[in-house]
Structure formats: structure tokens, C-alpha cells
Amino acid sequence: MKSPRAILLLLLLALSTGTALAQSRAADSLRRLLNTARRPDTTRVRRLHALVTELAATDAPQALRLGREALGLARQLRDTAGIGRGLLWLSILHRREARYDSARYYTLLARQLFARRHDRRREAKACLELSLIDQLQSNPASALAWALRGLPLAEQSQDLAVQTQLRSTIGGIYSQIGDYPSALAMLQQALRDGRRLGDQQVVAATLSNLASTYQMQKKWPQALYYFQRAVQASQRMGDVKNETTNEIGLAEVYGQQGDHTQALEHGYRARTLVRTNQDEYNLPAVQLMLARSFLLTQRPDSAVALARQALQLSQRTRSNGNIGNAADVLAQAYAALGNYRAAYEHQRLYADYQDTLAGEATQRKTSALRYGYELGKKQNQIALLNKTRQLQAQRGARQRQQLYGLLAGLVGALLVAALLWRNVYNKQRANRDLNEKNEQIARQRDDLTRALTGLREAQTRLIQREKMASLGELTAGIAHEIQNPLNFVNNFSEVSVELVEEFMDGPWQRLPEAEKAYATELLDSLTQNLQKITHHGHRADSIVKGMLQHSHASTGERVLTDLNALVAEHLPLAYQSFRAKNKDFNATLTPDFDSRVQQVNLVPQDIGRVLINLFNNAFYALQQRQLTGPADYVPELVVHTKRQRNQVQIRVQDNGIGMDEEIQQKVFQPFFTTKPTGEGTGLGLSLSYDIVVKGHGGTLSVASQPGQGTEVVISLPV
């Protein structure tokens, strides 16, 4: 079964809905204007963009050429509005040609421009375009991130049209990842808003997404109903591409119900539309739909031929959705033909595609994105409460001014004192009610602020835990994959050394004296080579074990911890561990703990891992200077803890070899190390940075002078 029809959203930004004849007349008129008025000004830029709009659906190469000309002229004139429109149009045209890298490049430039100009409406359109590009490449997490980033921008600019397009896109993504209740709610709202706006493109795309959502749930009557309405809407607009896509959807639903006659009828209709309009975009989908029909009618050979063509076309255009569907069809067809090896290979390709949509990592990312969107709503509620309080404060100020006027009138109007006293009493009561309301609003605001702070902390922990888990899984997977072949290398090298020794004790003795010298030389070289293989194999084995140690994930639960005790526990532990590998190394350890540093809320396993990494790096720097420094050099490591206003600090100082400025700028990058090959993985400081900064909201900094030493400072919030 196909994924929900994100393909239809490809046409959401199409600006042309007239007939082909009207488009041709408009295009001819614009060409005449451009040929007669050649002055390079902003008017020419807008006319070029209008001609691009007319030609986008009928002459893509010409539209691309004119779009580049318009962008170049807009940049020459420094026409920022024209630059933004030009970038967005080039992105749309490249996306329609399945050139997604170029499309993403132009859209990112457009979004940056709109963000600098604080143009929220067009920035929301750029986010929509980026979401469509990622959705077409079956990257639902990134597509959802861009859509949820664009929706608040569209809401702030009160652009209902872009809001509706984004909701239709978000609904399609929810359906794609299997969240059908959320998808249906979002798509129904988009359908209502699209009809109210009279936006037939959005209505047609949303109808198709609703049909696909019901198809994924195997609710065939609803799927057929919405696909048929989507076909009718596409025919009314003259939108052949969407009509083709919906005909494919009808064929799939009939095929899934077992009605092969109707399935083939709609399938051949879709194929006719593709051939008539030379629609290479929908061609793989038509081939896959017919291949499924052949598969269901026990014709696996025909299914293989069509599915292989579809797979080749999809791989050329990098259409991940069609690649996954083609792999699924080929796996079933090869299995029916008894070619189980090919079936297994294509089944693995299909499983990899499914993992990108429904894997745990994708689910965690999409959940975190929706979580962040809810946080944004909370922030808007707090802003609204603050604004309400300001308005009521202004109203109270006006009431106080009226009260002062009444009091002044009391001096000159003793005859109406009773009436004035009554008015004063009423105003005071109103002020008391107003003060009570202000206090209530302040309490609500404070409660929401605390809730928002808690949600932010939870989101930060969730993201950090996910990152640490992903890094651990990746590292452990790589290490385990390397471990087996590495064990074979070590074992066979040791066995080969023993075989050489046996040869020296046996057959070598029986060789003629003239050949013994040459054989001895060869065997010595072979023995040296095997010893080197064994040495380097053991070095690689230690690296793999180090990677496995880095992959161990912590619980991520923060607890109140005595920070001084934690540092005092890990300092001698790291020192003894380093001396166990370096017998001749000795250093002076100087702890300097601030008694005001007491209980700190942190993850002790993670901070302990950071301390071990920092201490080991310091010991290594001390050892290197001890080997190359003067004879009277005394290695020393000083560890300070200090309590400041809202944070605590851990300062690790050594008088080792130090680092220059260039190395200091790279030390926190993953896999960067200053140690020789085989002595460091380059993961320690990168992992430490993530734990301190992203996991605990602190800071990690380094300061160093070559030949004098290094100081690393950890700052953690209290």
C-alpha cells in the first residue's frame, strides 16, 4: 500500500488555475510587453515572474530560464521583494523536476531573506515549501518540523490561505506516520477552510489526503468516496497531474478489495493520462499500481518488469516513497517466482523504508515536535494574559483619574456631597474588584510560567536523552560489527605465528643447507609481519572496547547529589586507572573544594563520565610534557569547586603541554583528537559537551596556552 498522498501537495503553491487557452493568451501578452519594454527595473522583474507563473505548468525549462533571469535582475536592482519571489519560484520549479537539493537551497535562501525582513507571511510559505520537499523524499520528521514552524507564522500574519495549506500538509504527515485521529482532525479543518476560501487546489489536495488516510485504515467506502471527489475537483481545474494521482488511488483501493476489473480500468486510465501528457512524475506510481494488479492476478513476471522500471525511475529522481513501494512489489513478485534471494534483498530495502516512517527514532522526533508546538501555544497564552493585565491596569488608571476629579468636585459642591460620596464608594468597590482580578491574573500567569519552565526542562531532557540513546546505539552497533572480524584477524595472526614455529621445528630442519638461509629470511619477515598484525589488532580491539564504554546509556534521572563528594570520588579513580596503563607516570593531585557547594540536582552517572574524560585528558597532557619537558618538571593537576550566585563551577587545571588557539576551537567536535592514531576516539569532549550543555543547561569552556597548561571550566545551574 502506498503512503498517504504527499505527492498531491506538490501543487499547493501553484498560482495558475485558469484554462490552457487563457494561460496561452496571458503568456503571449506578457512576452510582447517584455519585448517592447526592455528597461531593467522592478516592473520588468514582476512581469518576468508573472510569465513564469503562466509557463510553470506547461513549459518548465522556459520557466526556469525566465526565473533565473528575474532573480539576477532583482539582485542587480537590490529588489528584496523580487529576490524573495524569485528564490521561491526557482525552488518550486526545481521541486517539480525532482531536483530536491537545488529546491532546498533556494528555499532556505528565501526563508532567511523573509526572516530578516520580518515578513512572517512569506516566511511561512518558505517553511511550507521546505516541508513539501522533505515529504516528497519521505522524511516525515523534518517535514513536520518545517510545517509546525510555519503554522504559527501564518497565524501571526493572519494568512488563512497559508494556514490551510500547512494544515493540509501536517494532516498528510500525521497520516504518513500512522497518527490517523490527528490526521483526520487536521485534514477536516483544512477542507472546511479551503472551501470557505474557494481554494480549489487545497480542496483537491485535502480530499486526496483524506482518501489516502481512510485507505491506510482499510475503510474502503470512505476512501473511494474521497478519491472520486478528488478526481472531479482535479478535472474541474484541468489539473491533469492530480487527476492521474487520484486515478491511481482508485485503482489501488479497488485492487485491495479484490475488484480487479475496476482496478485495471482506473489503472489504464491513469496510464493513458501519463502517456498523453508525458507525465514522468506519475509514471513510476502508475507502473507500481499495474504491477500490484498483475501480482494479484498471478502474473508475477509482468509485475517484476513494471516494478523494476518504477524502481529505476524512482532511484533516479530520489523518490523514497516510490522506492519503498517498488521494493515491496518486487519482494512479493520474486517470492512468487521462487527467487528468494532477490525477494529477501528487496524486502530488506522495503523494511529500511518503513523504518524511516514508523521507526522509534521517527516517532520520538515527531512526538518532540508536537510537544514543542504545544509549548508555543502555552507561551502565547502567557502573552495574552500579560496583555489583558496591562489593559485592565490602564482601565484602572482611568478610573482613578475619574475618582480624583470627583474628590476635587467635593470642595466646590457641598450640596451634592451625598451623591459624590456614593460615587466614590462605587468607584472604590470597582477598584477592589479590579485589584482582585489583577491578582488572579498574576497568579494564573505565574502558574503558567512555572508550567512552561517545567515543560521546557522536560523537552530538553527528552531531546538529550534521545540524542544520547541514538549515539549509544550507533556506537554500540559499529563496535559490535567491527569486533567479530577483528577477533578473526587477531586469532589467525596468532595461529599463523605458531604455524611458522612448527615449520621451523619440523620441515625446515630437512631443507638443504643452501635453501635454509633463504627460508629463514622469509620466515623471519613473515613472523615480524604477523607480530605487527597482532599488535595493531590489539590496538584496534582496545579502541572498540572504548567505543562500547562510550555507548553505555545512563538513566537520565536527575537526583540531588553532593558535588564535592562526586568530584573527590572520580579524581583518584581516574588517576589510578591512568597509572595502571602508564606505570612510570606520577602526578601531584591538589583538590580545592568550596564548602558552600552542597547538593546539586544532576545526573551523577553523566557528570561522572564527564569528570573521567576531563581527568584522563589532563593526565595525558601531563605525561606528554613529562616526556619532553625539563628534568625538574613536576606534573600537577588542580581541581577547584566554587559556588556562585545561581551556579556551581568545577575548574580542572593542569600544567601540561597545552593547546594552541586553532585546536581549542575544534576540541568539542565529534571524532577530533590531538592524540596519535589508536590512543583516542575523539568522542570524549564532544560527549561531555552534550551532557553539560544540552543535558544539564550548563556551559563547558576551555582556555589553554601552549607549553603552560590547560584549564577546563564546567558551570552547572543550581
XYZ file of C-alpha atoms in Angstrom:
718
model
C 0.000 0.000 0.000
C 1.218 3.464 -0.791
C 1.897 6.066 1.827
C -0.589 9.000 2.095
C -0.529 11.242 -0.913
C 2.031 13.826 -0.032
C 2.631 13.950 -3.810
C -0.576 15.959 -4.279
C 0.735 18.689 -2.040
C 3.323 19.318 -4.749
C 0.727 21.531 -6.436
C -0.364 23.538 -3.372
C 1.762 26.516 -4.340
C 0.684 26.530 -7.974
C -0.568 30.026 -8.773
C -2.322 29.266 -12.054
C -5.872 27.839 -12.124
C -7.167 29.106 -15.483
C -7.612 27.169 -18.682
C -4.772 26.399 -21.093
C -6.169 28.888 -23.591
C -6.263 31.692 -21.030
C -2.723 30.830 -19.965
C -1.505 30.936 -23.569
C -3.114 34.324 -24.202
C -1.710 35.760 -20.957
C 1.756 34.369 -21.748
C 1.715 35.885 -25.256
C 0.664 39.258 -23.864
C 3.453 39.187 -21.270
C 6.043 38.245 -23.910
C 5.019 41.232 -26.047
C 5.328 43.555 -23.047
C 8.775 42.193 -22.179
C 9.990 42.529 -25.782
C 8.761 46.095 -26.187
C 9.668 47.437 -22.701
C 13.228 46.315 -22.013
C 14.089 48.779 -19.279
C 15.782 46.857 -16.396
C 13.544 47.926 -13.494
C 11.318 46.343 -10.863
C 8.353 46.365 -13.275
C 10.262 44.029 -15.603
C 11.069 41.760 -12.628
C 7.357 41.448 -11.808
C 6.426 40.791 -15.449
C 9.051 38.052 -15.644
C 7.592 36.462 -12.510
C 4.083 36.687 -14.000
C 5.301 34.913 -17.149
C 6.981 32.247 -15.006
C 3.606 31.700 -13.295
C 1.905 31.177 -16.666
C 4.580 28.811 -18.024
C 5.280 26.801 -14.865
C 2.759 24.067 -15.659
C 3.315 23.880 -19.431
C 6.953 24.774 -20.218
C 9.183 24.065 -17.212
C 12.578 24.660 -18.973
C 11.436 28.069 -20.252
C 10.004 28.936 -16.818
C 13.351 28.045 -15.182
C 15.287 30.228 -17.622
C 12.988 33.198 -17.026
C 13.057 32.613 -13.268
C 16.858 32.791 -13.218
C 16.740 35.956 -15.362
C 14.244 37.550 -12.944
C 16.355 36.626 -9.915
C 19.533 38.041 -11.486
C 17.805 41.326 -12.356
C 16.235 41.606 -8.880
C 19.638 41.119 -7.260
C 21.158 43.736 -9.583
C 18.420 46.198 -8.568
C 18.577 45.132 -4.890
C 14.850 44.472 -5.072
C 14.431 42.353 -1.933
C 10.769 41.574 -2.636
C 11.647 40.421 -6.161
C 14.585 38.374 -4.835
C 12.315 36.584 -2.376
C 9.673 35.765 -5.005
C 12.372 34.658 -7.456
C 14.026 32.297 -4.965
C 10.679 30.767 -4.016
C 9.669 30.238 -7.651
C 13.003 28.607 -8.525
C 12.514 26.274 -5.555
C 9.018 25.286 -6.751
C 10.220 24.669 -10.322
C 13.195 22.560 -9.196
C 10.946 20.569 -6.834
C 8.567 19.736 -9.678
C 11.552 18.404 -11.642
C 12.557 16.239 -8.607
C 15.787 18.256 -8.155
C 15.369 18.416 -4.417
C 18.845 19.640 -3.416
C 18.510 22.721 -5.618
C 14.935 23.274 -4.424
C 16.004 23.138 -0.775
C 18.937 25.524 -1.446
C 16.724 28.225 -2.990
C 14.031 27.834 -0.328
C 16.500 28.205 2.540
C 17.843 31.399 0.978
C 14.281 32.731 0.598
C 13.388 31.867 4.208
C 16.480 33.654 5.531
C 15.597 36.747 3.485
C 11.986 36.780 4.715
C 13.106 36.255 8.313
C 15.481 39.233 8.118
C 12.626 41.373 6.756
C 10.236 40.040 9.444
C 7.886 39.014 6.628
C 6.055 36.259 8.514
C 3.564 35.503 5.752
C 6.205 34.716 3.118
C 8.455 33.019 5.689
C 5.516 30.705 6.421
C 5.304 29.950 2.668
C 9.013 29.095 2.632
C 8.513 26.732 5.589
C 5.634 25.113 3.668
C 7.896 24.622 0.637
C 10.647 23.035 2.790
C 8.044 20.727 4.352
C 6.844 19.640 0.881
C 10.424 18.895 -0.234
C 11.117 16.686 2.808
C 7.714 14.991 2.490
C 8.398 14.129 -1.152
C 11.634 12.461 -0.002
C 9.786 10.512 2.745
C 11.418 12.399 5.621
C 8.342 12.905 7.853
C 10.158 14.191 10.947
C 11.865 17.066 9.083
C 8.703 17.773 7.052
C 6.640 18.033 10.244
C 9.272 20.298 11.848
C 9.092 22.802 8.974
C 5.285 22.708 8.835
C 4.924 23.298 12.585
C 7.442 26.140 12.324
C 5.438 27.768 9.541
C 1.953 27.409 11.094
C 2.490 29.935 13.964
C 3.992 32.389 11.445
C 0.922 32.084 9.228
C -1.344 32.503 12.258
C 0.524 35.643 13.357
C 0.214 37.148 9.867
C -3.484 36.107 9.754
C -2.923 34.436 6.375
C -5.719 31.851 6.346
C -4.715 30.526 2.906
C -1.206 29.527 4.025
C -2.607 28.232 7.334
C -4.948 25.966 5.387
C -2.139 24.690 3.150
C 0.049 23.975 6.178
C -2.762 22.157 7.996
C -3.369 20.012 4.929
C 0.361 19.245 4.816
C 0.506 18.434 8.543
C -2.540 16.180 8.212
C -0.826 14.279 5.399
C 2.302 13.816 7.522
C 0.291 12.576 10.535
C -1.371 10.030 8.246
C 2.011 9.031 6.829
C 3.356 8.186 10.309
C 0.159 6.387 11.350
C -1.448 9.014 13.624
C -4.847 8.773 11.914
C -7.052 10.589 14.518
C -4.800 13.665 14.430
C -4.575 13.441 10.634
C -8.360 13.343 10.144
C -8.944 16.257 12.527
C -6.347 18.426 10.787
C -7.498 17.480 7.261
C -11.199 18.118 8.010
C -10.342 21.607 9.277
C -8.198 22.248 6.168
C -11.077 21.065 3.939
C -13.542 23.445 5.633
C -11.159 26.409 5.391
C -10.250 25.585 1.772
C -13.915 25.581 0.754
C -14.539 28.838 2.610
C -11.597 30.446 0.780
C -12.606 28.947 -2.554
C -9.083 27.489 -2.936
C -9.727 24.531 -5.238
C -6.085 23.398 -5.166
C -6.171 22.967 -1.380
C -9.615 21.322 -1.540
C -8.434 18.793 -4.138
C -5.206 18.018 -2.265
C -7.037 17.650 1.068
C -9.692 15.354 -0.464
C -6.897 13.144 -1.786
C -5.129 13.089 1.599
C -8.417 12.156 3.326
C -8.890 9.332 0.828
C -5.358 8.055 1.463
C -5.874 8.237 5.241
C -9.036 6.087 5.024
C -7.207 3.768 2.602
C -4.433 3.243 5.154
C -7.133 2.289 7.706
C -8.781 -0.090 5.151
C -12.039 1.897 5.237
C -12.757 1.312 1.568
C -16.140 3.134 1.110
C -14.773 6.370 2.577
C -11.541 6.044 0.570
C -13.444 5.559 -2.706
C -15.795 8.468 -1.905
C -12.979 10.975 -1.325
C -10.853 9.735 -4.259
C -13.817 10.164 -6.609
C -14.452 13.697 -5.325
C -10.736 14.486 -5.694
C -10.838 13.305 -9.340
C -13.848 15.530 -10.012
C -12.167 18.544 -8.386
C -8.975 17.994 -10.431
C -10.976 17.683 -13.679
C -12.807 20.957 -12.962
C -9.461 22.747 -12.615
C -7.870 20.996 -15.582
C -5.226 19.622 -13.178
C -4.096 16.502 -15.047
C -1.316 15.537 -12.625
C -3.629 15.396 -9.627
C -6.296 13.646 -11.687
C -3.716 10.986 -12.601
C -2.659 10.561 -8.974
C -6.242 10.111 -7.794
C -6.995 7.618 -10.576
C -4.032 5.625 -9.253
C -5.556 5.815 -5.776
C -8.916 4.496 -7.057
C -7.158 1.622 -8.821
C -5.293 0.703 -5.627
C -8.437 0.696 -3.480
C -10.375 -1.476 -5.957
C -7.406 -3.820 -6.162
C -7.193 -4.100 -2.370
C -10.904 -5.022 -2.310
C -10.349 -7.735 -4.943
C -12.218 -5.931 -7.746
C -9.524 -6.408 -10.391
C -11.737 -5.280 -13.274
C -12.305 -1.820 -11.778
C -8.689 -1.673 -10.655
C -7.358 -2.260 -14.164
C -9.903 0.135 -15.672
C -8.727 3.019 -13.486
C -5.118 1.900 -13.847
C -5.240 2.008 -17.650
C -6.996 5.371 -17.457
C -4.137 6.682 -15.322
C -1.571 5.223 -17.724
C -3.328 6.926 -20.667
C -3.199 10.269 -18.855
C 0.525 9.777 -18.131
C 1.339 8.926 -21.741
C -0.837 11.700 -23.207
C 0.702 14.394 -21.006
C 4.236 12.879 -20.872
C 3.918 12.919 -17.076
C 7.200 11.362 -15.938
C 6.414 12.323 -12.354
C 3.424 9.949 -12.018
C 4.872 7.273 -14.304
C 6.526 5.201 -11.511
C 3.321 5.271 -9.458
C 1.259 4.025 -12.451
C 3.741 1.251 -13.128
C 3.672 0.162 -9.469
C -0.123 0.172 -9.385
C -0.306 -2.019 -12.512
C 2.428 -4.252 -11.108
C 0.310 -4.830 -7.981
C -2.673 -5.691 -10.180
C -0.565 -8.226 -12.104
C 0.662 -9.626 -8.816
C -2.886 -10.084 -7.535
C -3.882 -11.801 -10.823
C -0.989 -14.299 -10.558
C 1.235 -12.689 -13.234
C 4.478 -12.143 -11.272
C 6.703 -11.868 -14.404
C 4.787 -8.806 -15.609
C 4.814 -7.402 -12.076
C 8.616 -7.736 -11.897
C 9.136 -5.969 -15.233
C 6.974 -2.978 -14.323
C 8.229 -2.720 -10.738
C 11.886 -2.795 -11.834
C 11.240 0.082 -14.271
C 9.479 2.020 -11.498
C 12.373 1.361 -9.092
C 14.956 2.634 -11.601
C 12.951 5.808 -12.302
C 12.366 6.443 -8.578
C 16.040 5.955 -7.719
C 16.977 8.429 -10.451
C 14.586 11.068 -9.023
C 15.248 10.004 -5.379
C 11.541 9.468 -4.700
C 11.889 7.470 -1.469
C 8.169 6.654 -1.252
C 8.096 5.018 -4.683
C 11.403 3.256 -3.948
C 9.845 1.658 -0.869
C 6.690 0.632 -2.745
C 8.706 -0.784 -5.656
C 10.830 -2.819 -3.235
C 7.656 -4.220 -1.628
C 6.180 -5.290 -5.003
C 9.480 -6.826 -6.160
C 9.863 -8.756 -2.911
C 6.395 -10.314 -3.327
C 6.857 -10.973 -7.072
C 10.281 -12.630 -6.657
C 8.901 -14.743 -3.822
C 6.051 -15.885 -6.094
C 8.668 -16.801 -8.760
C 10.765 -18.726 -6.192
C 13.720 -16.314 -6.375
C 14.001 -15.997 -2.611
C 17.395 -14.323 -2.592
C 16.137 -11.388 -4.674
C 12.931 -11.340 -2.628
C 14.939 -11.094 0.595
C 17.107 -8.232 -0.745
C 14.080 -6.186 -1.799
C 12.262 -6.997 1.434
C 15.214 -5.515 3.359
C 15.048 -2.366 1.205
C 11.310 -2.087 1.926
C 11.900 -2.634 5.668
C 14.503 0.155 5.699
C 11.970 2.491 4.083
C 9.280 1.519 6.610
C 11.729 2.212 9.453
C 12.130 5.792 8.232
C 8.363 6.285 8.594
C 7.445 4.249 11.662
C 10.750 3.658 13.467
C 11.226 4.596 17.092
C 13.569 7.467 16.202
C 10.981 8.987 13.824
C 8.212 8.565 16.385
C 10.356 10.230 19.069
C 11.220 13.122 16.793
C 7.615 13.741 15.699
C 6.431 13.493 19.324
C 9.066 16.037 20.372
C 7.982 18.347 17.541
C 4.334 18.235 18.608
C 5.488 18.740 22.187
C 7.363 21.882 21.158
C 4.313 23.135 19.258
C 2.224 22.810 22.446
C 4.912 24.781 24.299
C 4.495 27.582 21.789
C 0.765 27.656 22.485
C 1.466 27.985 26.216
C 3.744 30.941 25.533
C 1.023 32.626 23.503
C -1.422 32.158 26.402
C 1.024 33.816 28.791
C 1.466 36.745 26.395
C -2.312 37.105 26.148
C -2.676 37.154 29.933
C 0.013 39.822 30.246
C -1.722 41.938 27.629
C -5.062 41.557 29.436
C -3.473 42.657 32.672
C -1.982 45.731 31.010
C -5.363 46.693 29.577
C -7.034 46.319 32.953
C -4.258 48.361 34.580
C -4.900 51.144 32.066
C -8.617 50.938 32.778
C -7.870 51.185 36.500
C -5.718 54.262 35.916
C -8.560 55.951 34.075
C -10.945 55.101 36.914
C -8.554 56.578 39.446
C -8.398 59.787 37.430
C -12.190 59.969 37.499
C -12.125 59.412 41.245
C -9.678 62.281 41.732
C -11.964 64.525 39.718
C -14.902 63.635 41.927
C -12.888 64.337 45.058
C -11.869 67.740 43.684
C -15.518 68.466 42.969
C -16.426 67.808 46.614
C -14.645 71.034 47.661
C -16.812 73.215 45.394
C -20.058 71.216 45.520
C -21.065 70.662 49.146
C -24.734 70.437 48.206
C -24.212 67.198 46.308
C -21.851 65.633 48.872
C -24.048 62.636 49.452
C -24.185 61.827 45.745
C -20.466 62.251 45.377
C -19.818 60.020 48.398
C -21.939 57.310 46.782
C -19.976 57.613 43.523
C -16.709 57.435 45.442
C -17.857 54.281 47.207
C -18.845 52.648 43.922
C -15.519 53.502 42.320
C -13.617 52.113 45.293
C -15.552 48.895 45.108
C -14.827 48.692 41.381
C -11.127 49.216 42.127
C -11.170 46.448 44.707
C -12.764 44.102 42.178
C -10.192 45.171 39.633
C -7.315 44.564 42.059
C -8.689 41.121 42.867
C -8.877 40.326 39.159
C -5.332 41.604 38.660
C -4.099 39.368 41.465
C -5.954 36.415 39.989
C -4.439 37.072 36.553
C -0.973 37.398 38.131
C -1.417 34.042 39.870
C -2.540 32.414 36.629
C 0.408 33.924 34.804
C 2.836 32.673 37.455
C 1.282 29.192 37.308
C 1.583 29.115 33.518
C 5.169 30.398 33.722
C 6.106 27.598 36.119
C 4.346 25.052 33.917
C 6.148 26.390 30.861
C 9.506 26.195 32.625
C 8.804 22.595 33.600
C 7.778 21.720 30.036
C 10.936 23.305 28.651
C 13.121 21.345 31.049
C 11.270 18.146 30.200
C 11.686 18.843 26.491
C 15.415 19.497 26.928
C 15.831 16.245 28.853
C 13.817 14.361 26.253
C 15.926 15.685 23.374
C 19.199 14.998 25.230
C 18.095 11.512 26.240
C 17.134 10.762 22.648
C 20.456 12.038 21.348
C 22.449 10.076 23.914
C 20.430 6.943 23.182
C 20.916 7.355 19.423
C 24.658 7.937 19.859
C 24.923 4.937 22.152
C 23.041 2.677 19.729
C 25.145 3.862 16.790
C 28.440 3.440 18.658
C 27.496 0.040 20.061
C 26.334 -1.159 16.642
C 29.557 -0.076 14.941
C 31.697 -1.577 17.716
C 29.893 -4.933 17.628
C 30.144 -5.091 13.829
C 33.905 -4.440 13.996
C 34.508 -6.841 16.928
C 33.906 -10.137 15.063
C 36.230 -9.558 12.045
C 38.794 -8.063 14.437
C 38.753 -11.203 16.584
C 39.327 -13.280 13.430
C 42.335 -11.102 12.483
C 43.900 -11.438 15.969
C 43.229 -15.188 16.262
C 44.505 -16.082 12.789
C 47.642 -13.950 13.194
C 48.487 -15.746 16.459
C 47.777 -19.159 14.903
C 49.980 -18.228 11.906
C 52.898 -17.416 14.235
C 52.532 -20.855 15.834
C 52.492 -22.496 12.378
C 55.739 -20.723 11.480
C 57.316 -22.002 14.693
C 56.127 -25.555 13.929
C 57.612 -25.258 10.457
C 60.936 -24.146 11.940
C 60.925 -27.140 14.290
C 59.964 -29.662 11.580
C 60.186 -29.289 7.790
C 62.783 -26.530 7.974
C 65.258 -28.959 9.523
C 65.052 -31.161 6.435
C 65.775 -28.413 3.913
C 69.152 -28.373 2.149
C 71.670 -26.043 3.735
C 71.672 -23.826 0.623
C 67.945 -23.166 0.993
C 67.818 -22.794 4.801
C 69.212 -19.251 4.820
C 66.675 -18.009 2.243
C 63.799 -19.829 4.038
C 64.922 -18.405 7.377
C 64.904 -14.870 5.980
C 61.391 -15.332 4.567
C 60.088 -16.855 7.791
C 61.590 -14.048 9.893
C 59.886 -11.445 7.685
C 56.618 -13.351 7.886
C 56.904 -13.600 11.695
C 57.560 -9.855 12.006
C 54.567 -9.082 9.794
C 52.313 -11.335 11.880
C 53.552 -9.741 15.091
C 52.712 -6.302 13.688
C 49.231 -7.534 12.696
C 48.728 -8.875 16.235
C 49.968 -5.605 17.791
C 47.735 -3.395 15.685
C 44.806 -5.799 16.077
C 45.035 -5.491 19.864
C 45.187 -1.687 19.486
C 42.020 -1.775 17.389
C 40.396 -4.054 19.964
C 41.080 -1.501 22.724
C 39.521 1.240 20.572
C 36.388 -0.865 20.051
C 36.115 -1.518 23.779
C 36.461 2.215 24.390
C 33.606 2.857 21.957
C 31.449 0.333 23.802
C 32.176 2.120 27.075
C 31.048 5.409 25.497
C 27.835 3.782 24.275
C 26.584 2.901 27.771
C 23.458 4.990 28.309
C 22.521 6.452 31.688
C 19.052 6.599 33.241
C 18.845 10.346 32.616
C 17.130 10.876 36.004
C 18.375 13.868 37.998
C 18.906 13.486 41.730
C 20.278 15.758 44.456
C 23.997 14.934 44.587
C 26.907 16.097 46.774
C 29.079 17.594 44.026
C 32.263 17.760 46.136
C 31.926 14.077 47.016
C 31.302 13.204 43.357
C 34.491 15.008 42.235
C 36.518 13.552 45.138
C 35.354 10.049 44.195
C 36.227 10.244 40.485
C 39.611 12.045 40.773
C 41.592 9.157 42.382
C 39.633 6.650 40.313
C 40.781 8.276 37.067
C 44.354 8.675 38.375
C 44.718 5.006 39.366
C 43.185 3.890 36.078
C 45.683 6.016 34.107
C 48.672 4.808 36.178
C 47.598 1.182 35.642
C 48.302 1.722 31.926
C 51.308 4.028 32.429
C 53.447 2.591 35.282
C 56.081 5.344 35.195
C 53.615 8.211 35.468
C 53.197 10.188 38.710
C 51.492 13.490 39.350
C 50.526 15.765 42.251
C 46.738 15.944 42.784
C 45.508 19.114 44.515
C 41.770 19.226 45.305
C 40.356 22.624 46.351
C 36.668 22.248 47.268
C 34.300 25.079 48.252
C 32.282 24.069 51.347
C 29.330 26.127 50.085
C 28.905 23.661 47.202
C 26.479 21.105 48.609
C 23.555 19.324 46.956
C 23.109 19.900 43.190
C 20.298 18.459 41.049
C 22.059 16.475 38.290
C 22.539 13.050 36.668
C 25.518 11.663 38.641
C 26.442 8.963 36.092
C 26.643 11.502 33.257
C 28.608 14.118 35.210
C 30.908 11.344 36.468
C 31.584 10.357 32.864
C 32.440 14.000 32.055
C 34.864 14.199 35.001
C 36.620 10.952 33.982
C 37.069 12.291 30.429
C 38.500 15.620 31.635
C 40.856 13.995 34.173
C 42.163 11.478 31.601
C 42.845 14.273 29.104
C 44.696 16.250 31.779
C 46.828 13.219 32.785
C 47.691 12.622 29.125
C 48.827 16.259 28.734
C 50.941 15.981 31.907
C 52.544 12.753 30.693
C 53.431 14.262 27.289
C 55.153 17.258 28.897
C 56.933 14.945 31.367
C 58.396 13.031 28.398
C 59.582 16.168 26.558
C 59.957 18.795 29.311
C 62.855 19.719 31.603
C 64.181 17.324 34.229
C 62.834 19.377 37.167
C 59.257 19.400 35.777
C 56.612 18.306 38.341
C 53.223 17.272 36.845
C 50.314 18.760 38.819
C 46.528 18.618 38.494
C 44.400 21.104 40.487
C 40.611 20.672 40.796
C 38.529 23.562 42.201
C 34.816 23.690 43.037
C 33.141 27.027 43.651
C 29.629 28.248 44.456
C 28.471 31.437 42.736
C 25.062 33.149 42.594
C 22.952 30.733 40.570
C 25.528 28.166 39.564
C 28.409 25.998 40.676
C 31.743 25.648 38.884
C 34.254 22.813 38.511
C 37.676 24.018 37.264
C 40.219 21.407 36.112
C 43.737 22.930 35.748
C 46.912 21.173 34.610
C 50.421 22.343 33.786
C 50.752 20.038 30.781
C 51.647 20.685 27.153
C 48.667 22.996 26.470
C 46.975 23.732 23.126
C 47.081 26.470 20.522
C 44.051 28.586 19.504
C 43.234 26.510 16.414
C 42.978 23.252 18.387
C 40.877 24.910 21.127
C 38.239 25.803 18.534
C 37.890 22.126 17.480
C 38.167 20.210 20.766
C 34.396 19.809 21.182
C 33.856 18.500 17.635
C 32.978 14.762 17.384
C 35.932 12.479 16.468
C 38.517 15.308 16.725
C 41.538 14.293 18.808
C 45.075 15.532 19.307
C 46.319 12.094 20.358
C 48.217 9.804 17.968
C 46.290 7.223 15.976
C 44.989 4.447 18.228
C 45.202 6.405 21.504
C 41.977 8.413 21.310
C 38.500 8.151 19.787
C 37.696 11.883 19.670
C 34.346 11.294 21.376
C 35.156 12.234 24.992
C 34.927 16.031 24.884
C 32.066 16.008 22.336
C 30.053 13.700 24.589
C 30.978 15.789 27.645
C 29.818 18.961 25.903
C 26.416 17.434 25.104
C 25.972 16.183 28.687
C 26.841 19.536 30.313
C 25.282 21.993 27.844
C 22.291 20.156 26.402
C 21.625 17.679 29.187
C 22.057 19.997 32.194
C 21.705 23.516 30.723
C 25.248 24.449 31.770
C 28.403 25.568 29.973
C 31.728 23.887 29.155
C 34.700 26.052 28.170
C 38.451 25.603 27.691
C 41.394 28.005 27.961
C 44.962 26.972 27.219
C 48.486 28.228 26.451
C 50.973 26.014 24.573
C 53.680 24.809 26.912
C 51.978 26.223 30.044
C 48.846 24.172 30.638
C 45.085 23.972 30.180
C 42.024 24.963 32.233
C 38.575 23.428 31.603
C 35.568 25.013 33.366
C 32.204 23.296 33.936
C 29.328 25.572 35.044
C 26.077 23.967 36.220
C 22.882 25.821 37.210
C 21.722 25.396 40.809
